Tab-separated table of C-alpha atoms in Angstrom:
chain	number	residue	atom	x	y	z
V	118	UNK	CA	160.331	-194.904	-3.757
V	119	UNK	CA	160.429	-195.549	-7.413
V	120	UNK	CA	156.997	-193.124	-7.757
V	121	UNK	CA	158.506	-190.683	-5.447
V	122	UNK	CA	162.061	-190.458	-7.754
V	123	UNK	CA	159.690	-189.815	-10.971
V	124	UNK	CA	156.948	-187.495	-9.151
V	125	UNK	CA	159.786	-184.775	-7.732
V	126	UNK	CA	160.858	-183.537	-11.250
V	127	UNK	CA	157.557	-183.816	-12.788
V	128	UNK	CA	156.354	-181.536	-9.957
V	129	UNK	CA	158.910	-179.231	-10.580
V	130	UNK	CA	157.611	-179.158	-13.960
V	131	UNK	CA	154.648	-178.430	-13.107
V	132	UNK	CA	155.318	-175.643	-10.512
V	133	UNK	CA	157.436	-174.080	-13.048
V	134	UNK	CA	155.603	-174.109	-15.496
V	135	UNK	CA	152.091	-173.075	-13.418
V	136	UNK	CA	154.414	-169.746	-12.098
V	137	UNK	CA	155.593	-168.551	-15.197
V	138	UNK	CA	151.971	-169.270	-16.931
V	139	UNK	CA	150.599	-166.952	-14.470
V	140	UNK	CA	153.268	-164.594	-14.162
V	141	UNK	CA	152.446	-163.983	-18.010
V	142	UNK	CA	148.526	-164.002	-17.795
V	143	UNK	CA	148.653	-161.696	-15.246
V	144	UNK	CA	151.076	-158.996	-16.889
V	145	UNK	CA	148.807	-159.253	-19.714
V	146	UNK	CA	149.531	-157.448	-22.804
V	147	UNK	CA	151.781	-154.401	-21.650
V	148	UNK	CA	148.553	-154.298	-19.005
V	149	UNK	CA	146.928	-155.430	-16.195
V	150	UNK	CA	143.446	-155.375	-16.094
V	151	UNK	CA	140.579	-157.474	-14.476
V	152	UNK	CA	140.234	-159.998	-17.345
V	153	UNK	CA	144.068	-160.516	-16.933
V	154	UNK	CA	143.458	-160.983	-13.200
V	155	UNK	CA	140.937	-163.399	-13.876
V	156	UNK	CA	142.620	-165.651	-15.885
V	157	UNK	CA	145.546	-165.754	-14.090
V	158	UNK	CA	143.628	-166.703	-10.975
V	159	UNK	CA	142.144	-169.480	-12.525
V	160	UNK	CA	145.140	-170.894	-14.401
V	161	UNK	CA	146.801	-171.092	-11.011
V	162	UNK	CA	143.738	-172.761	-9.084
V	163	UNK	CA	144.045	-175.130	-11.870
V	164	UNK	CA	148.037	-175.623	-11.635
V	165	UNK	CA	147.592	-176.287	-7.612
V	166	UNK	CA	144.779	-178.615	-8.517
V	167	UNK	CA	146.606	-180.492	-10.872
V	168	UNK	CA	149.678	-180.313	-8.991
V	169	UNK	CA	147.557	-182.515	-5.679
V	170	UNK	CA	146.487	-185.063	-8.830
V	171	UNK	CA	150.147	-185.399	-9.618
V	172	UNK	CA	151.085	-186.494	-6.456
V	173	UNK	CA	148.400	-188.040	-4.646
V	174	UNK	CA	145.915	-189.267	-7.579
V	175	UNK	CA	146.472	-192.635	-9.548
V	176	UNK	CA	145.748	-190.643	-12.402
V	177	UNK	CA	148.371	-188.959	-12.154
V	178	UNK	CA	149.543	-187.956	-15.788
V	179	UNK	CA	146.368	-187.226	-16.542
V	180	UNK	CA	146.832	-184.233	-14.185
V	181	UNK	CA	150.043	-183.414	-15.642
V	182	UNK	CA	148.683	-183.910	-19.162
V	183	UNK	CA	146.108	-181.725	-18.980
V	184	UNK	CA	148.373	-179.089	-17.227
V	185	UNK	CA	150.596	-179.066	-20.059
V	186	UNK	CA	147.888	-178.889	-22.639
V	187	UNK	CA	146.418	-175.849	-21.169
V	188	UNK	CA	149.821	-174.546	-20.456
V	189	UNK	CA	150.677	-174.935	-23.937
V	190	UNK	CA	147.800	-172.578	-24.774
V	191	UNK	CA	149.081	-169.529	-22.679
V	192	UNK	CA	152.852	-169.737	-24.067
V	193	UNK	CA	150.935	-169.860	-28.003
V	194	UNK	CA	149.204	-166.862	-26.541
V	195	UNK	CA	152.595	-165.088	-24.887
V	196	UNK	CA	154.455	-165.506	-28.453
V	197	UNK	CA	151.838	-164.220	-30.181
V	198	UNK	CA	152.199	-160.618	-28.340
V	199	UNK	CA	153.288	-158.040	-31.211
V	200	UNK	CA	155.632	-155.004	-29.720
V	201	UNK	CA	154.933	-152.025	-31.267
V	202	UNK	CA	156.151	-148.526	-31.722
V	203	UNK	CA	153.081	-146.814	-31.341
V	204	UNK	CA	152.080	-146.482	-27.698
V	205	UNK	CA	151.508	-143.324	-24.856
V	206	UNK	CA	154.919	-143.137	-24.708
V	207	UNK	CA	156.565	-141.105	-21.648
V	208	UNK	CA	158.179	-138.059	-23.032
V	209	UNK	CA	161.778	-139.239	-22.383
V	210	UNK	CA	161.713	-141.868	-24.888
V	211	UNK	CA	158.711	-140.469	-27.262
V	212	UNK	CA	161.065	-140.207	-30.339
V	213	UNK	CA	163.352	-142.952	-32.216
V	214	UNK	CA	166.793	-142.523	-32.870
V	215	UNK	CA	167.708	-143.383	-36.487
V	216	UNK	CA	170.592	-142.923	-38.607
V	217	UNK	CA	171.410	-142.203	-42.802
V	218	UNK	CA	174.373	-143.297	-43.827
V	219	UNK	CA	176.679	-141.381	-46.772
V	220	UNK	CA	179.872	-142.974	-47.627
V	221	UNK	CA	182.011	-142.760	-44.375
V	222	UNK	CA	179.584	-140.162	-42.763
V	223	UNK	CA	176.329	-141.234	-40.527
V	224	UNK	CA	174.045	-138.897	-39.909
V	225	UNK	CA	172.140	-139.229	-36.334
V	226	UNK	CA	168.624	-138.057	-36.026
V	227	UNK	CA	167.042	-137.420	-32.607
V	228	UNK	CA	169.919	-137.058	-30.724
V	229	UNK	CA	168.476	-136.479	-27.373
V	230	UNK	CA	169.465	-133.155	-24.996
V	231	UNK	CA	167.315	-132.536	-22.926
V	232	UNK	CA	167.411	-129.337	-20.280
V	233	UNK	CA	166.816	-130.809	-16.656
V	234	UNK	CA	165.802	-129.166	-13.825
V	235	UNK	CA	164.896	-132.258	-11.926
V	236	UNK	CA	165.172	-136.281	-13.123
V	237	UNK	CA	161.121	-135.539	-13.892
V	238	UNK	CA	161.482	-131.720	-14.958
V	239	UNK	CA	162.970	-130.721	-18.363
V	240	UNK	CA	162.578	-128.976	-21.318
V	241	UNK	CA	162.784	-132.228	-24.042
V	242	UNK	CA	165.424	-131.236	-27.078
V	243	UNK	CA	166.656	-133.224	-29.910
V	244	UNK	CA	168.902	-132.231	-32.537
V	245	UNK	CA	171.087	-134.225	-35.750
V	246	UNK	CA	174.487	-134.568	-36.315
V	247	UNK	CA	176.607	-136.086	-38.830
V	248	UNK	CA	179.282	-138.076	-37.559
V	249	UNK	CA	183.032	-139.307	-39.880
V	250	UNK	CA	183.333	-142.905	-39.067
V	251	UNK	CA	187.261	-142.041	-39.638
V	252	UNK	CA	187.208	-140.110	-37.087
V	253	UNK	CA	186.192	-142.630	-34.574
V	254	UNK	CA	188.778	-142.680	-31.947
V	255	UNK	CA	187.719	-145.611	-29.453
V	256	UNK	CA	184.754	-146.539	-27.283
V	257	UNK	CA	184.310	-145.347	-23.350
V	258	UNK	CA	182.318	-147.540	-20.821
V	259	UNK	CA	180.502	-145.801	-18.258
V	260	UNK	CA	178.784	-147.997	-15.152
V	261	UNK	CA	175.966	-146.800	-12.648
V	262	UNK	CA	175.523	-148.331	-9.653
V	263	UNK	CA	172.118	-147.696	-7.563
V	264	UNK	CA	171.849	-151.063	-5.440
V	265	UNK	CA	174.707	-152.477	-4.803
V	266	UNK	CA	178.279	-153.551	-6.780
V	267	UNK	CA	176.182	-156.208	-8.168
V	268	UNK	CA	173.718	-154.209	-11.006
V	269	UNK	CA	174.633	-151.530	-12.616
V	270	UNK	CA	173.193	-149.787	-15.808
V	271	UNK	CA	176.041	-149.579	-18.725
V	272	UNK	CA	176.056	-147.362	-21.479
V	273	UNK	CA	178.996	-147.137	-23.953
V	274	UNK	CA	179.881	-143.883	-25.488
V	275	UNK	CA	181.680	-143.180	-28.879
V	276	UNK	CA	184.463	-140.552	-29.164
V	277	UNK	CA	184.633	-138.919	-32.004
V	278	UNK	CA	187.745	-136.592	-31.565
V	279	UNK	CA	186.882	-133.168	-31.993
V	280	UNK	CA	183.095	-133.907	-33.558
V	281	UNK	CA	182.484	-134.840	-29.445
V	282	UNK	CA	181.325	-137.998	-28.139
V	283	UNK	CA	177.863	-140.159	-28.757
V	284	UNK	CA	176.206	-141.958	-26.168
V	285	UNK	CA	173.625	-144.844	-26.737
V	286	UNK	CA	171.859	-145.939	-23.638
V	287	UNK	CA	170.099	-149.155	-24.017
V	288	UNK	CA	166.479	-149.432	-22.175
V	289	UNK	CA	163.175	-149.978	-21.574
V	290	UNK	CA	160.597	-147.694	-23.824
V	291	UNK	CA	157.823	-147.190	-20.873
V	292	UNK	CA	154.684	-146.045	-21.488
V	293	UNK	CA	152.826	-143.347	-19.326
V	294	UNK	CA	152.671	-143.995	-16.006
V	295	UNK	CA	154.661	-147.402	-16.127
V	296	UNK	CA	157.063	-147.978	-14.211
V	297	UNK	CA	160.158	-150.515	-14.618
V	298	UNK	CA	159.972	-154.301	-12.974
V	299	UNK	CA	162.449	-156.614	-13.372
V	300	UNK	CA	159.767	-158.983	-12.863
V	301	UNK	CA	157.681	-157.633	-15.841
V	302	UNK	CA	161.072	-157.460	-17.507
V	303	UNK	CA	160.692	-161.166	-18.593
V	304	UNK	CA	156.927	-161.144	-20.197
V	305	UNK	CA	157.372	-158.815	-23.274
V	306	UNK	CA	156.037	-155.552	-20.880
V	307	UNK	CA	158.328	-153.306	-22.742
V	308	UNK	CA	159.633	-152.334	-25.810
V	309	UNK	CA	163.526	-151.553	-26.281
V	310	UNK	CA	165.171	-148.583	-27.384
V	311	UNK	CA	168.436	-147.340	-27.948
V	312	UNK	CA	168.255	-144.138	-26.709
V	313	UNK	CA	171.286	-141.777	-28.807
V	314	UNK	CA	172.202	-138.787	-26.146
V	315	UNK	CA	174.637	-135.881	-25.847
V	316	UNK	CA	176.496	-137.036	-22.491
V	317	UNK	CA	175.147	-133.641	-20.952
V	318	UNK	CA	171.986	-135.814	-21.706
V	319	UNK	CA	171.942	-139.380	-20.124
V	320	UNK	CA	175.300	-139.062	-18.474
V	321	UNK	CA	173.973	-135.786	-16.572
V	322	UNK	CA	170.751	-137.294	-16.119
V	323	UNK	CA	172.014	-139.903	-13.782
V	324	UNK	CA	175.212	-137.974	-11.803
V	325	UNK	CA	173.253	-134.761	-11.176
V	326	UNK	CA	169.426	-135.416	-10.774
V	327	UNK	CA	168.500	-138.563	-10.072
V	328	UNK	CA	168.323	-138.957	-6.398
V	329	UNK	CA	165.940	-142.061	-5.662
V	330	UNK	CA	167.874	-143.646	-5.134
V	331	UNK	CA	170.999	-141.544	-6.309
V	332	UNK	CA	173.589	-143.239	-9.046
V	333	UNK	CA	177.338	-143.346	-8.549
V	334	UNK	CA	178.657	-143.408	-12.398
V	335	UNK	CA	182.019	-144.697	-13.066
V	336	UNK	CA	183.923	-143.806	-16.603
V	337	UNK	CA	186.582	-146.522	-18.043
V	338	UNK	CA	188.252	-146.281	-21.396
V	339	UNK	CA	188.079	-149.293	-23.735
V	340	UNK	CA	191.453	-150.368	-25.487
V	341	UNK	CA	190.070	-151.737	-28.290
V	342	UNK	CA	191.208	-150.612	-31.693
V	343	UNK	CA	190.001	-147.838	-34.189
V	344	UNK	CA	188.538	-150.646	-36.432
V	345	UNK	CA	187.137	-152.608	-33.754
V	346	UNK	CA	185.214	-149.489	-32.691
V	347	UNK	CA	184.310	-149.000	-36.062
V	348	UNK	CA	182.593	-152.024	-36.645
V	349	UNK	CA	180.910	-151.780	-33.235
V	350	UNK	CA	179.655	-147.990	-34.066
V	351	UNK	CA	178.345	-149.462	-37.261
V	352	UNK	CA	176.640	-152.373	-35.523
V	353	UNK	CA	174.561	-149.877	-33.644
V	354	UNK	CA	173.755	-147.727	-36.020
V	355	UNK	CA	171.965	-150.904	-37.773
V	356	UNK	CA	170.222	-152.180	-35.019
V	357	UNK	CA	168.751	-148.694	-34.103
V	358	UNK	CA	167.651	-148.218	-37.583
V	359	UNK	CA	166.454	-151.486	-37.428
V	360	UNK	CA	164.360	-150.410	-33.963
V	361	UNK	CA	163.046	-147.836	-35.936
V	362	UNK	CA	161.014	-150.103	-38.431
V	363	UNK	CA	160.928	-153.315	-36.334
V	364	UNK	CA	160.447	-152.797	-32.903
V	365	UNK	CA	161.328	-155.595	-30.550
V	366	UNK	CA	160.730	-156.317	-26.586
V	367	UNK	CA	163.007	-155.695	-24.262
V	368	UNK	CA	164.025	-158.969	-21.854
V	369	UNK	CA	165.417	-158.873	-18.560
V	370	UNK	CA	167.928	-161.310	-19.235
V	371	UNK	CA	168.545	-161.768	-22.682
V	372	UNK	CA	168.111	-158.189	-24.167
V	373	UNK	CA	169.180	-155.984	-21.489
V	374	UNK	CA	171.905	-153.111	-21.327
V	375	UNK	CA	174.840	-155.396	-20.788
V	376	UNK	CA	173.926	-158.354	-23.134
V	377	UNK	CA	172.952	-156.128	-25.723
V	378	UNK	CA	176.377	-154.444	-26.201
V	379	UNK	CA	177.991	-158.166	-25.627
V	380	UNK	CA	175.540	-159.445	-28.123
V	381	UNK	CA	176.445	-156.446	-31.120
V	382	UNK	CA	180.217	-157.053	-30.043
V	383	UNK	CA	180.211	-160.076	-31.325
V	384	UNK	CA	180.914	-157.883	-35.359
V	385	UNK	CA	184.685	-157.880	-34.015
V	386	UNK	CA	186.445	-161.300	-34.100
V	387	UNK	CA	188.187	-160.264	-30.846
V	388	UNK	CA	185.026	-159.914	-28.911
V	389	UNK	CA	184.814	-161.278	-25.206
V	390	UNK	CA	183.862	-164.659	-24.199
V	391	UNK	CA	180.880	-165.052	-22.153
V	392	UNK	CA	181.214	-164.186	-18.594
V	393	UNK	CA	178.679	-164.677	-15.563
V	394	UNK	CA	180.291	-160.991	-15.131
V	395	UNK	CA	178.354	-159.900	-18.079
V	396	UNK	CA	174.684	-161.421	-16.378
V	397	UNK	CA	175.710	-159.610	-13.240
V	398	UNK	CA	176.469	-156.369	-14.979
V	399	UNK	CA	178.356	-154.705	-12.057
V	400	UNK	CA	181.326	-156.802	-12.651
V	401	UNK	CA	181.612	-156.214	-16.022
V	402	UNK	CA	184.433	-153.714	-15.450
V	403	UNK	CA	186.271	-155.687	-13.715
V	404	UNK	CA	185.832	-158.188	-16.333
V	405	UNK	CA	186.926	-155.941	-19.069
V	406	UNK	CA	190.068	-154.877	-16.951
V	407	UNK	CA	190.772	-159.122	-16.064
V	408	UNK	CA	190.580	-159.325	-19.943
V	409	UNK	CA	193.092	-156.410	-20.485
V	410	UNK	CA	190.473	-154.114	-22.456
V	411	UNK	CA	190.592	-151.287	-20.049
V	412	UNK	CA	194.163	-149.933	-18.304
V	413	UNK	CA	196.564	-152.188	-16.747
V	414	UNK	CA	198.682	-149.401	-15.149
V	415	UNK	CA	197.214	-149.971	-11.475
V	416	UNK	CA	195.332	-152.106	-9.647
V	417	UNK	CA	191.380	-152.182	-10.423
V	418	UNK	CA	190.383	-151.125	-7.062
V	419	UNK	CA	192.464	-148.047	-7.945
V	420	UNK	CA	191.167	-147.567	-11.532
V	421	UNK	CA	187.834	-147.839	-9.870
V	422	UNK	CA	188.367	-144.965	-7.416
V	423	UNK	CA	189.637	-142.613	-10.053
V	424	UNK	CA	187.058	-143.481	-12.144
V	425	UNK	CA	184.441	-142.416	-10.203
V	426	UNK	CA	182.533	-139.348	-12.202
V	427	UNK	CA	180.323	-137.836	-9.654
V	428	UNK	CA	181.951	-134.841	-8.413
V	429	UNK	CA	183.184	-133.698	-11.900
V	430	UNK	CA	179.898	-134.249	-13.520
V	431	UNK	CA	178.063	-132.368	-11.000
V	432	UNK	CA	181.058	-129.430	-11.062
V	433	UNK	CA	180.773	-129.362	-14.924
V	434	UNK	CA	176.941	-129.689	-14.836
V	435	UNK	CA	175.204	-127.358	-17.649
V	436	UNK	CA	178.592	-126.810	-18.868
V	437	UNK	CA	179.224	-126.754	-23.030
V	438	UNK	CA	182.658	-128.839	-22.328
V	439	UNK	CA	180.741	-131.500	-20.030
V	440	UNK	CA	182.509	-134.490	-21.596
V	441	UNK	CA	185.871	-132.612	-21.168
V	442	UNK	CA	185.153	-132.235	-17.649
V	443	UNK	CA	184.161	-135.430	-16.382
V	444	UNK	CA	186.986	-136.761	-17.894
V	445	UNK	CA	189.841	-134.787	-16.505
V	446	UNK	CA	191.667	-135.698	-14.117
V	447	UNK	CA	190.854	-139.249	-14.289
V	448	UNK	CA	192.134	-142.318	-16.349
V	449	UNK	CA	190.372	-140.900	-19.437
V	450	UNK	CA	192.388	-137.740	-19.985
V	451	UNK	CA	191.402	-136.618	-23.576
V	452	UNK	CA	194.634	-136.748	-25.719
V	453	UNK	CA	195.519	-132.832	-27.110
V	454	UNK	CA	193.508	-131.527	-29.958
């Protein structure tokens, strides 16, 4: 019994360890090729064998020693893989954002805008804009929801009265012919970006043309102060610049849409506590509202419901006053000019 209380959590170990190991030698390097294939089939022939030492052989540690020396040598490998900024980079994400800074004004460059027929059909477009950090009026959440109330893809957007609004959408920087994995999202497959859009851009993207599977997006407006969203603004600005020189990988769960905005919140004293709502980023609305940092005026279920930015966005579409639009008639009204 004694044997069998020590041998459960060292096999554990050992399975844990032997499925991540060849989760990682199989993924490769931002590839999969045979070599990869390879050595990931023979790290887990190993891992079974040594797991069958563990608990049947008298040398049992041995097994488990060995493991762990070999595994040991793929995780030096995994933290040894560089990201990198230059890569076949699909066209959506080809160019950085990055931002000069003068005084109270910040200057974005590559400010995407693209012209889309379909989610894979457009005309790419990027233009610069100087932005007054004065100015900055507060910070809107907007939530898309594909699979469930459960994930959703966040992106905050910055109003900046009557200079318009900037969205940053944080994501994965694929390559050509890559496509996203959650899976993949945990072994340094991808690079992040913070991609800086014109709403008709990545806000249009999702309520109009994408279709499989099609995105419901949902618009809330934070309550945070001008100062707060100041500091925030200013936050991004230096970790996109900072993207720009130094890139970094993207993680499933520790760099990902919703943990990177709770992550550069963290500049304001008054930032949120950590949630399991913010892991399981389709609750962090209702988060924000339980914490009072969205309207109070009516029930969330309500705020939800008129919320919901579909039917504007696709009404406004190619429309100059998008961002006008899809907030009408909703719990964003946009205060008089």
């Amino acid at each position: 019994m004694k044997k069998l209380l020590i041998s459960i959590p060292l096999a554990l170990l050992l399975i844990t360890t032997s499925v991540w190991g060849t989760l990682a030698l199989y993924f490769g390097d931002s590839e999969t090729g045979l070599l990869q294939i390879c050595l990931a089939s023979a790290f887990g022939l190993f891992s079974f064998v040594a797991l069958i030492g563990l608990l049947r052989s008298r040398w049992r540690y041995r097994w488990l020693f060995g493991h762990m020396a070999v595994f040991m040598l793929v995780l030096l490998w995994w933290l040894n893989i560089s990201p990198s900024n230059d890569r076949d980079w699909q066209a959506d994400v080809s160019k950085l954002p990055f931002a000069t800074i003068d005084g109270n004004k910040v200057t974005m460059h590559n400010i995407r805008n693209f012209d889309y027929r379909s989610e894979f059909d457009y005309t790419p477009a990027y233009y610069d804009k100087t932005f007054d950090i004065d100015k900055l009026n507060g910070v809107d959440l907007f939530a898309f929801y594909w699979m469930g109330p459960a994930i959703a893809h966040t992106i905050l957007s910055f109003d900046f009265a009557d200079q318009g609004s900037l969205a940053v959408s944080i994501e994965t920087r694929k390559q050509n012919n890559e496509e996203y994995s959650t899976i993949k999202g945990f072994f340094r497959q991808y690079e992040l970006i913070y991609i800086v859009a014109d709403e008709r851009d990545v806000i249009r993207l999702r309520t109009n043309y994408r279709h499989n599977p099609p995105e419901d997006g949902y618009l809330y407006k934070g309550l945070g102060s001008q100062v707060n969203a100041q500091r925030l603004f200013l936050e991004y600005v230096k970790q996109i610049n900072e993207l720009h020189d130094k890139p970094t990988f993207y993680n499933t769960l520790l760099d990902n849409c919703t943990i990177a905005i709770w992550f550069r919140t963290m500049v304001n004293n008054e930032h949120l506590p950590f949630s399991w709502k913010i892991l399981v980023s389709g609750y962090l609305p209702e988060y924000l509202y339980e914490s009072k940092r969205i309207e109070q005026q009516k029930s969330f279920a309500e705020l939800q419901q008129q919320a919901h930015i579909n039917q504007r966005a696709q009404a406004a579409d190619k429309s100059a006053d998008f961002s006008k639009q899809i907030r009408a008639s909703s719990p964003i009204e946009q205060e008089p000019k």
